[in-house]
């Protein structure tokens, strides 16, 4: 049997799902919460690099990376070695009550990836949603205000505070009653669907005007707003890139009114775009940054980063039992080494290569409306008609399923977008396979349009 250690392209040896996969899925249906979402019947057993193998021995090329989590690929030897070494030495003592040598070491590395000269500090969490929860508290603590502004299409997590900011899908909010008060949402600059016909570089001026002339005059006095949170590239919203000028103007507005500008870089950070952080393309310096996903190559770790002048809350104001666990920190230190030495550059280079292969897809395929993103964070929007831009969620879902049966793992984003978020270590051979497979899938899907 071919193993994940011996191949870097897919190899399917059974019908999908295979017999062992079906057995696991039956057990899952019996014992697991139905709230989990599964796009196709992949039952993973092991992984290496950009290849995952299922319980029946089928090998798949992973262009989802655990939802942009496995930044250095699956089970990178250096990450595995760091985890094993740390687990044999110390698993837990709690960084809230005691000290770990590795915590300030990772914090130093992370804050050194940020722009600006002001001293900065970090707080470690277990996940992205916990980072967002902490950012809400920090913004309130620093400003002594309580209002928050977020954007339609955003996803910031599913715990109650983060969910109050999330405005991605009604199913994520339905049935949970009253959420955090004092939260308002405004449109996100979505150039492909810009109501004013702007380009990807100019879309959003009217949204900023709405913020200042409507929200600040009719709903929230800006002196009551603690923070404005934005994904520089919306993740679950469809891999929509915020124009640089928009982020720059948003920072200007925030600084004018003493509002914390919070960037949610849970999915777009840690080198995925070819820079450490997606907001760096706009040259801005957010007040608070939320990170997770690719931070520790699959181990549960998130972080809040902010200038020391902002992260000045008193002992006990915020804490965590498991956040900054030493095994997770060890994985993150190895991950940061690999990103800095190899994968940051590779993400930028391979992103350019993929975009060059996808550049003509809106002309090549009648159901591809838009191709967008940065680095290895690429969205392909599927429409029923390029003229009307009617969203074709069903065709997007067909493409995702067809890709799985060709040995390519991808996921959807937003209502009708295919997302490509492979590990940062992919090469041209793997990129070429993904492009060829997607072309075949889109052609098949077009027959159903």
Short mmCIF file of C-alpha atoms in Angstrom, two decimals:
data_model
loop_
_atom_site.label_atom_id
_atom_site.label_comp_id
_atom_site.label_asym_id
_atom_site.label_seq_id
_atom_site.Cartn_x
_atom_site.Cartn_y
_atom_site.Cartn_z
CA UNK A 1 0.00 0.00 0.00
CA UNK A 2 1.24 3.48 -0.88
CA UNK A 3 1.60 5.57 2.28
CA UNK A 4 1.54 9.31 2.80
CA UNK A 5 5.32 9.16 3.28
CA UNK A 6 5.85 7.85 -0.25
CA UNK A 7 3.68 10.07 -2.43
CA UNK A 8 2.91 13.75 -2.86
CA UNK A 9 -0.01 13.27 -5.24
CA UNK A 10 -3.33 11.46 -4.67
CA UNK A 11 -3.80 7.73 -5.09
CA UNK A 12 -7.30 6.26 -4.72
CA UNK A 13 -7.52 2.51 -4.11
CA UNK A 14 -11.20 2.06 -3.17
CA UNK A 15 -14.57 3.50 -4.04
CA UNK A 16 -15.35 6.52 -1.86
CA UNK A 17 -16.20 6.18 0.90
CA UNK A 18 -14.44 2.86 1.48
CA UNK A 19 -15.72 0.13 3.84
CA UNK A 20 -13.73 1.30 6.86
CA UNK A 21 -14.82 4.88 6.27
CA UNK A 22 -18.46 3.81 6.15
CA UNK A 23 -18.07 1.96 9.44
CA UNK A 24 -16.63 5.06 11.16
CA UNK A 25 -19.35 7.28 9.70
CA UNK A 26 -22.05 4.97 11.06
CA UNK A 27 -20.50 5.15 14.53
CA UNK A 28 -20.16 8.93 14.22
CA UNK A 29 -23.84 9.29 13.34
CA UNK A 30 -24.73 7.26 16.44
CA UNK A 31 -22.55 8.96 19.02
CA UNK A 32 -21.45 12.42 17.81
CA UNK A 33 -23.28 15.74 18.03
CA UNK A 34 -25.11 16.51 14.77
CA UNK A 35 -23.86 20.11 14.94
CA UNK A 36 -20.63 19.14 13.20
CA UNK A 37 -20.56 20.00 9.48
CA UNK A 38 -19.02 17.52 7.08
CA UNK A 39 -18.68 18.36 3.40
CA UNK A 40 -17.75 14.89 2.18
CA UNK A 41 -16.99 11.43 3.63
CA UNK A 42 -13.29 11.76 4.38
CA UNK A 43 -12.22 9.71 7.41
CA UNK A 44 -8.59 10.66 7.98
CA UNK A 45 -6.05 8.29 9.53
CA UNK A 46 -2.67 9.91 8.92
CA UNK A 47 -1.02 12.78 7.10
CA UNK A 48 2.37 13.95 5.89
CA UNK A 49 3.14 17.17 4.07
CA UNK A 50 0.18 18.05 1.87
CA UNK A 51 -1.08 14.45 1.69
CA UNK A 52 -3.67 12.84 3.96
CA UNK A 53 -4.56 9.15 3.97
CA UNK A 54 -7.94 7.78 4.97
CA UNK A 55 -8.77 4.62 6.92
CA UNK A 56 -9.02 2.63 3.67
CA UNK A 57 -5.58 3.63 2.35
CA UNK A 58 -6.74 6.30 -0.11
CA UNK A 59 -4.31 9.22 -0.38
CA UNK A 60 -5.62 12.76 -0.99
CA UNK A 61 -3.94 16.07 -1.80
CA UNK A 62 -5.06 18.44 0.95
CA UNK A 63 -5.84 21.94 -0.27
CA UNK A 64 -7.84 22.74 2.87
CA UNK A 65 -5.10 22.18 5.50
CA UNK A 66 -7.57 21.60 8.31
CA UNK A 67 -9.25 24.95 7.51
CA UNK A 68 -5.91 26.75 7.05
CA UNK A 69 -4.53 25.25 10.28
CA UNK A 70 -1.77 22.89 9.13
CA UNK A 71 0.47 25.68 7.91
CA UNK A 72 3.67 23.59 7.80
CA UNK A 73 1.84 20.56 6.42
CA UNK A 74 0.72 17.48 8.26
CA UNK A 75 3.08 16.09 10.88
CA UNK A 76 6.14 18.07 9.84
CA UNK A 77 9.11 16.18 11.33
CA UNK A 78 10.44 19.27 13.13
CA UNK A 79 7.04 20.05 14.63
CA UNK A 80 6.53 16.42 15.65
CA UNK A 81 9.99 16.29 17.25
CA UNK A 82 9.29 19.48 19.20
CA UNK A 83 5.96 18.10 20.45
CA UNK A 84 7.49 14.76 21.45
CA UNK A 85 10.40 16.35 23.26
CA UNK A 86 8.18 18.74 25.19
CA UNK A 87 5.57 16.10 26.03
CA UNK A 88 8.28 13.94 27.57
CA UNK A 89 9.45 16.86 29.73
CA UNK A 90 6.32 18.76 30.82
CA UNK A 91 2.74 18.70 29.52
CA UNK A 92 0.98 21.16 31.81
CA UNK A 93 1.38 23.36 34.86
CA UNK A 94 -0.73 26.40 33.79
CA UNK A 95 0.87 29.54 32.48
CA UNK A 96 -1.74 31.65 34.26
CA UNK A 97 -0.41 30.75 37.71
CA UNK A 98 3.18 29.77 36.99
CA UNK A 99 5.90 30.55 34.45
CA UNK A 100 7.03 28.68 31.33
CA UNK A 101 10.32 29.68 29.75
CA UNK A 102 8.85 29.09 26.30
CA UNK A 103 5.88 31.49 26.64
CA UNK A 104 7.80 34.79 26.51
CA UNK A 105 10.07 33.27 23.87
CA UNK A 106 7.13 32.66 21.53
CA UNK A 107 5.58 36.00 22.46
CA UNK A 108 8.81 37.77 21.50
CA UNK A 109 8.92 36.01 18.15
CA UNK A 110 5.33 36.87 17.36
CA UNK A 111 5.49 40.54 18.30
CA UNK A 112 8.69 40.87 16.27
CA UNK A 113 6.71 39.96 13.14
CA UNK A 114 4.56 43.05 13.61
CA UNK A 115 5.18 46.51 12.22
CA UNK A 116 5.87 49.56 14.37
CA UNK A 117 8.37 50.38 17.11
CA UNK A 118 6.06 50.40 20.13
CA UNK A 119 6.69 47.58 22.64
CA UNK A 120 4.09 44.82 22.28
CA UNK A 121 2.81 41.94 24.36
CA UNK A 122 0.93 38.67 23.84
CA UNK A 123 -1.76 36.68 25.59
CA UNK A 124 -2.16 33.01 24.62
CA UNK A 125 -5.50 31.24 24.17
CA UNK A 126 -6.71 27.83 23.04
CA UNK A 127 -8.37 28.96 19.82
CA UNK A 128 -9.32 31.78 17.52
CA UNK A 129 -12.71 32.33 19.09
CA UNK A 130 -11.04 32.66 22.50
CA UNK A 131 -8.64 35.21 21.02
CA UNK A 132 -11.63 37.21 19.79
CA UNK A 133 -13.34 36.94 23.18
CA UNK A 134 -10.18 38.26 24.81
CA UNK A 135 -9.89 41.05 22.26
CA UNK A 136 -13.42 42.22 23.08
CA UNK A 137 -12.53 42.34 26.76
CA UNK A 138 -9.21 44.07 26.12
CA UNK A 139 -10.83 46.72 23.90
CA UNK A 140 -13.43 47.42 26.58
CA UNK A 141 -10.81 47.47 29.33
CA UNK A 142 -8.47 49.80 27.45
CA UNK A 143 -11.14 52.30 26.34
CA UNK A 144 -13.67 52.05 29.19
CA UNK A 145 -16.32 51.79 26.48
CA UNK A 146 -18.68 48.95 25.59
CA UNK A 147 -19.87 49.20 21.96
CA UNK A 148 -18.44 47.07 19.12
CA UNK A 149 -18.71 47.28 15.34
CA UNK A 150 -18.17 44.36 12.97
CA UNK A 151 -18.90 43.56 9.33
CA UNK A 152 -21.50 41.54 7.46
CA UNK A 153 -20.03 38.30 6.14
CA UNK A 154 -17.51 38.09 8.96
CA UNK A 155 -16.80 35.01 11.05
CA UNK A 156 -15.17 35.54 14.43
CA UNK A 157 -16.17 32.35 16.25
CA UNK A 158 -19.08 30.59 17.93
CA UNK A 159 -18.80 31.39 21.66
CA UNK A 160 -21.35 33.96 22.75
CA UNK A 161 -19.23 37.09 22.56
CA UNK A 162 -17.49 36.12 19.32
CA UNK A 163 -20.82 34.93 17.92
CA UNK A 164 -22.27 38.36 18.60
CA UNK A 165 -19.68 39.76 16.18
CA UNK A 166 -20.09 36.95 13.63
CA UNK A 167 -22.46 37.71 10.75
CA UNK A 168 -21.77 34.88 8.35
CA UNK A 169 -24.73 32.46 8.41
CA UNK A 170 -28.01 32.59 10.32
CA UNK A 171 -27.64 28.93 11.30
CA UNK A 172 -24.66 29.92 13.45
CA UNK A 173 -26.80 32.35 15.48
CA UNK A 174 -30.28 30.88 15.30
CA UNK A 175 -31.71 29.37 18.48
CA UNK A 176 -29.27 30.87 20.98
CA UNK A 177 -31.30 33.81 22.20
CA UNK A 178 -29.99 37.27 23.02
CA UNK A 179 -26.32 37.79 22.26
CA UNK A 180 -23.90 40.48 23.43
CA UNK A 181 -25.56 43.89 23.41
CA UNK A 182 -24.06 46.98 21.84
CA UNK A 183 -22.90 45.32 18.62
CA UNK A 184 -23.61 46.79 15.19
CA UNK A 185 -22.70 45.44 11.74
CA UNK A 186 -21.89 47.31 8.55
CA UNK A 187 -21.20 46.06 4.99
CA UNK A 188 -17.80 44.68 4.05
CA UNK A 189 -16.15 46.06 0.88
CA UNK A 190 -16.92 43.24 -1.58
CA UNK A 191 -15.54 44.49 -4.90
CA UNK A 192 -17.01 41.74 -7.12
CA UNK A 193 -20.48 42.62 -5.84
CA UNK A 194 -19.91 46.33 -5.19
CA UNK A 195 -23.25 48.14 -5.53
CA UNK A 196 -21.42 51.24 -6.73
CA UNK A 197 -19.32 49.53 -9.40
CA UNK A 198 -15.97 50.13 -7.75
CA UNK A 199 -12.85 48.09 -8.40
CA UNK A 200 -11.01 45.89 -5.92
CA UNK A 201 -8.81 48.90 -5.11
CA UNK A 202 -11.58 51.46 -4.60
CA UNK A 203 -14.59 49.59 -3.20
CA UNK A 204 -15.75 50.72 0.23
CA UNK A 205 -15.76 54.51 0.30
CA UNK A 206 -19.53 54.58 0.79
CA UNK A 207 -19.25 52.12 3.70
CA UNK A 208 -16.82 54.44 5.48
CA UNK A 209 -19.21 57.32 4.86
CA UNK A 210 -22.04 55.24 6.31
CA UNK A 211 -19.93 54.53 9.39
CA UNK A 212 -19.20 58.19 10.05
CA UNK A 213 -22.43 59.79 8.84
CA UNK A 214 -24.99 57.17 9.89
CA UNK A 215 -23.66 54.78 12.55
CA UNK A 216 -21.80 57.46 14.50
CA UNK A 217 -24.63 59.99 14.22
CA UNK A 218 -27.72 57.80 14.60
CA UNK A 219 -26.73 54.67 16.58
CA UNK A 220 -23.44 54.85 18.47
CA UNK A 221 -21.58 57.97 19.46
CA UNK A 222 -17.97 57.17 18.49
CA UNK A 223 -16.94 58.03 22.07
CA UNK A 224 -18.89 54.92 23.16
CA UNK A 225 -17.28 52.52 20.68
CA UNK A 226 -14.59 50.29 22.17
CA UNK A 227 -13.51 48.52 19.00
CA UNK A 228 -14.06 47.87 15.31
CA UNK A 229 -13.09 44.34 14.30
CA UNK A 230 -12.34 43.32 10.72
CA UNK A 231 -10.87 40.37 8.85
CA UNK A 232 -8.37 41.83 6.34
CA UNK A 233 -9.47 38.91 4.18
CA UNK A 234 -12.85 37.47 5.09
CA UNK A 235 -12.48 33.73 5.61
CA UNK A 236 -15.88 32.07 5.98
CA UNK A 237 -17.30 35.08 4.14
CA UNK A 238 -15.78 33.91 0.85
CA UNK A 239 -12.10 34.91 0.87
CA UNK A 240 -12.97 38.53 0.13
CA UNK A 241 -9.99 40.92 0.33
CA UNK A 242 -10.48 44.31 1.97
CA UNK A 243 -8.91 47.07 -0.19
CA UNK A 244 -5.78 48.62 1.28
CA UNK A 245 -7.24 52.13 1.25
CA UNK A 246 -10.25 50.85 3.20
CA UNK A 247 -8.10 49.45 5.98
CA UNK A 248 -6.03 52.63 6.02
CA UNK A 249 -9.11 54.82 6.31
CA UNK A 250 -10.60 52.56 8.95
CA UNK A 251 -7.42 52.98 10.98
CA UNK A 252 -7.61 56.76 10.55
CA UNK A 253 -11.21 56.80 11.79
CA UNK A 254 -10.38 54.60 14.76
CA UNK A 255 -7.43 56.74 15.80
CA UNK A 256 -9.47 59.91 15.40
CA UNK A 257 -12.03 58.64 17.91
CA UNK A 258 -9.84 56.56 20.22
CA UNK A 259 -11.40 53.29 19.00
CA UNK A 260 -9.41 50.05 19.05
CA UNK A 261 -8.88 48.69 15.51
CA UNK A 262 -8.92 44.90 15.87
CA UNK A 263 -7.80 42.68 13.00
CA UNK A 264 -8.95 39.07 13.06
CA UNK A 265 -6.03 37.26 11.44
CA UNK A 266 -7.04 33.81 12.68
CA UNK A 267 -7.21 32.48 9.12
CA UNK A 268 -5.14 35.02 7.19
CA UNK A 269 -2.13 35.26 9.51
CA UNK A 270 1.05 33.27 10.09
CA UNK A 271 2.41 33.61 6.57
CA UNK A 272 -0.58 32.35 4.60
CA UNK A 273 -0.72 35.42 2.36
CA UNK A 274 3.04 35.63 1.74
CA UNK A 275 3.41 38.16 4.57
CA UNK A 276 3.24 37.33 8.25
CA UNK A 277 -0.08 39.19 8.51
CA UNK A 278 -2.55 40.16 5.80
CA UNK A 279 -3.00 43.67 7.23
CA UNK A 280 0.66 44.38 6.38
CA UNK A 281 -0.28 44.68 2.70
CA UNK A 282 -2.08 47.89 3.68
CA UNK A 283 0.77 49.17 5.84
CA UNK A 284 -1.44 49.63 8.89
CA UNK A 285 -0.71 48.97 12.58
CA UNK A 286 -3.81 47.55 14.28
CA UNK A 287 -4.32 48.08 17.99
CA UNK A 288 -5.18 44.42 18.64
CA UNK A 289 -4.49 41.35 16.49
CA UNK A 290 -6.13 37.94 16.90
CA UNK A 291 -4.26 34.83 15.74
CA UNK A 292 -4.78 31.05 15.89
CA UNK A 293 -5.22 28.31 13.21
CA UNK A 294 -1.78 28.15 11.52
CA UNK A 295 0.02 29.33 14.65
CA UNK A 296 0.96 25.84 15.89
CA UNK A 297 0.55 23.57 12.85
CA UNK A 298 -2.50 21.80 14.24
CA UNK A 299 -2.02 22.09 17.99
CA UNK A 300 -4.71 24.18 19.74
CA UNK A 301 -3.22 27.61 20.26
CA UNK A 302 -4.37 31.18 19.71
CA UNK A 303 -2.93 34.57 20.58
CA UNK A 304 -3.90 38.17 21.21
CA UNK A 305 -1.18 40.66 20.26
CA UNK A 306 -1.25 44.34 21.21
CA UNK A 307 1.00 47.24 22.19
CA UNK A 308 2.04 47.14 25.84
CA UNK A 309 0.27 50.48 26.36
CA UNK A 310 -3.02 48.75 25.47
CA UNK A 311 -2.38 45.33 27.01
CA UNK A 312 -1.96 46.79 30.47
CA UNK A 313 -4.81 45.04 32.29
CA UNK A 314 -4.22 44.05 35.89
CA UNK A 315 -3.36 40.52 37.12
CA UNK A 316 -6.53 38.42 37.16
CA UNK A 317 -8.39 40.63 34.67
CA UNK A 318 -8.07 37.85 32.11
CA UNK A 319 -6.70 34.33 32.33
CA UNK A 320 -6.75 30.79 30.97
CA UNK A 321 -6.06 27.30 32.25
CA UNK A 322 -4.77 25.70 29.05
CA UNK A 323 -3.92 28.65 26.80
CA UNK A 324 -0.19 28.66 26.09
CA UNK A 325 0.15 24.99 26.99
CA UNK A 326 3.86 24.08 26.75
CA UNK A 327 3.31 21.34 24.15
CA UNK A 328 1.38 23.78 21.96
CA UNK A 329 4.02 26.46 22.48
CA UNK A 330 6.73 24.00 21.40
CA UNK A 331 4.78 23.29 18.21
CA UNK A 332 4.36 27.02 17.58
CA UNK A 333 8.06 27.73 18.05
CA UNK A 334 8.92 25.04 15.49
CA UNK A 335 6.20 26.39 13.21
CA UNK A 336 7.51 29.96 13.37
CA UNK A 337 11.02 28.72 12.57
CA UNK A 338 9.77 26.89 9.48
CA UNK A 339 7.60 29.76 8.27
CA UNK A 340 10.41 32.27 8.66
CA UNK A 341 13.10 30.10 7.04
CA UNK A 342 11.10 28.51 4.21
CA UNK A 343 7.36 28.80 3.97
CA UNK A 344 6.71 32.53 4.08
CA UNK A 345 8.60 32.91 0.81
CA UNK A 346 7.05 29.75 -0.62
CA UNK A 347 3.52 30.90 0.19
CA UNK A 348 4.09 34.11 -1.75
CA UNK A 349 5.78 32.35 -4.66
CA UNK A 350 3.25 29.53 -4.94
CA UNK A 351 0.40 31.98 -4.54
CA UNK A 352 1.67 33.92 -7.54
CA UNK A 353 2.06 30.68 -9.46
CA UNK A 354 -1.50 29.57 -8.72
CA UNK A 355 -2.95 32.97 -9.58
CA UNK A 356 -1.09 32.85 -12.91
CA UNK A 357 -2.77 29.51 -13.63
CA UNK A 358 -6.19 30.81 -12.60
CA UNK A 359 -5.95 34.25 -14.23
CA UNK A 360 -8.10 33.39 -17.26
CA UNK A 361 -10.72 31.28 -15.50
CA UNK A 362 -13.44 33.94 -15.68
CA UNK A 363 -13.01 33.80 -19.47
CA UNK A 364 -12.45 30.06 -19.61
CA UNK A 365 -15.46 29.01 -17.54
CA UNK A 366 -18.93 30.51 -17.66
CA UNK A 367 -19.64 29.67 -14.00
CA UNK A 368 -16.49 31.28 -12.55
CA UNK A 369 -17.39 34.83 -11.59
CA UNK A 370 -14.31 35.92 -9.70
CA UNK A 371 -10.87 34.71 -8.60
CA UNK A 372 -9.38 36.58 -5.65
CA UNK A 373 -7.16 36.38 -2.58
CA UNK A 374 -3.55 36.72 -1.55
CA UNK A 375 -0.79 34.14 -1.37
CA UNK A 376 -2.19 30.71 -0.53
CA UNK A 377 -5.57 32.09 0.44
CA UNK A 378 -7.52 31.91 -2.82
CA UNK A 379 -11.26 32.16 -3.46
CA UNK A 380 -13.03 31.11 -6.67
CA UNK A 381 -16.59 32.41 -6.76
CA UNK A 382 -19.08 30.21 -8.61
CA UNK A 383 -22.08 31.83 -10.31
CA UNK A 384 -24.89 30.61 -12.53
CA UNK A 385 -24.52 33.52 -14.90
CA UNK A 386 -21.57 35.92 -15.13
CA UNK A 387 -23.80 38.79 -16.24
CA UNK A 388 -26.31 38.57 -13.37
CA UNK A 389 -23.75 37.17 -10.89
CA UNK A 390 -26.44 34.86 -9.52
CA UNK A 391 -24.86 32.80 -6.75
CA UNK A 392 -24.60 29.10 -7.51
CA UNK A 393 -24.15 27.39 -4.17
CA UNK A 394 -25.32 24.07 -5.61
CA UNK A 395 -22.67 24.15 -8.34
CA UNK A 396 -19.99 25.09 -5.82
CA UNK A 397 -21.00 22.09 -3.74
CA UNK A 398 -20.86 19.86 -6.81
CA UNK A 399 -17.29 21.05 -7.50
CA UNK A 400 -16.19 20.36 -3.91
CA UNK A 401 -17.65 16.85 -4.04
CA UNK A 402 -16.21 16.07 -7.48
CA UNK A 403 -12.79 17.23 -6.32
CA UNK A 404 -12.92 14.83 -3.38
CA UNK A 405 -13.63 11.94 -5.72
CA UNK A 406 -10.58 12.96 -7.75
CA UNK A 407 -8.42 12.91 -4.63
CA UNK A 408 -8.36 16.68 -3.97
CA UNK A 409 -9.59 18.03 -0.63
CA UNK A 410 -11.03 21.54 -0.79
CA UNK A 411 -13.74 23.41 1.10
CA UNK A 412 -16.35 26.00 0.38
CA UNK A 413 -16.42 29.52 1.83
CA UNK A 414 -19.29 31.95 1.89
CA UNK A 415 -22.42 31.00 -0.02
CA UNK A 416 -20.83 30.02 -3.31
CA UNK A 417 -17.04 30.26 -3.21
CA UNK A 418 -14.45 27.50 -3.47
CA UNK A 419 -11.53 28.17 -1.16
CA UNK A 420 -7.96 27.01 -1.68
CA UNK A 421 -5.90 27.09 1.52
CA UNK A 422 -3.21 24.42 1.15
CA UNK A 423 -0.27 23.93 3.50
CA UNK A 424 2.41 26.55 2.89
CA UNK A 425 4.88 23.88 1.68
CA UNK A 426 3.15 22.88 -1.58
CA UNK A 427 5.19 22.78 -4.79
CA UNK A 428 4.39 23.36 -8.46
CA UNK A 429 3.63 19.70 -9.15
CA UNK A 430 0.97 19.70 -6.46
CA UNK A 431 -0.38 23.07 -7.59
CA UNK A 432 -0.62 21.79 -11.16
CA UNK A 433 -2.54 18.71 -10.05
CA UNK A 434 -4.99 20.87 -8.10
CA UNK A 435 -5.52 23.21 -11.06
CA UNK A 436 -6.07 20.35 -13.53
CA UNK A 437 -8.47 18.60 -11.18
CA UNK A 438 -10.46 21.76 -10.53
CA UNK A 439 -10.68 22.47 -14.24
CA UNK A 440 -12.18 19.03 -14.78
CA UNK A 441 -14.59 19.52 -11.88
CA UNK A 442 -15.74 22.93 -13.12
CA UNK A 443 -16.33 21.57 -16.62
CA UNK A 444 -18.46 18.80 -15.16
CA UNK A 445 -20.35 21.26 -12.98
CA UNK A 446 -21.01 23.54 -15.95
CA UNK A 447 -23.03 20.76 -17.53
CA UNK A 448 -25.46 21.09 -14.63
CA UNK A 449 -25.71 24.88 -14.89
#
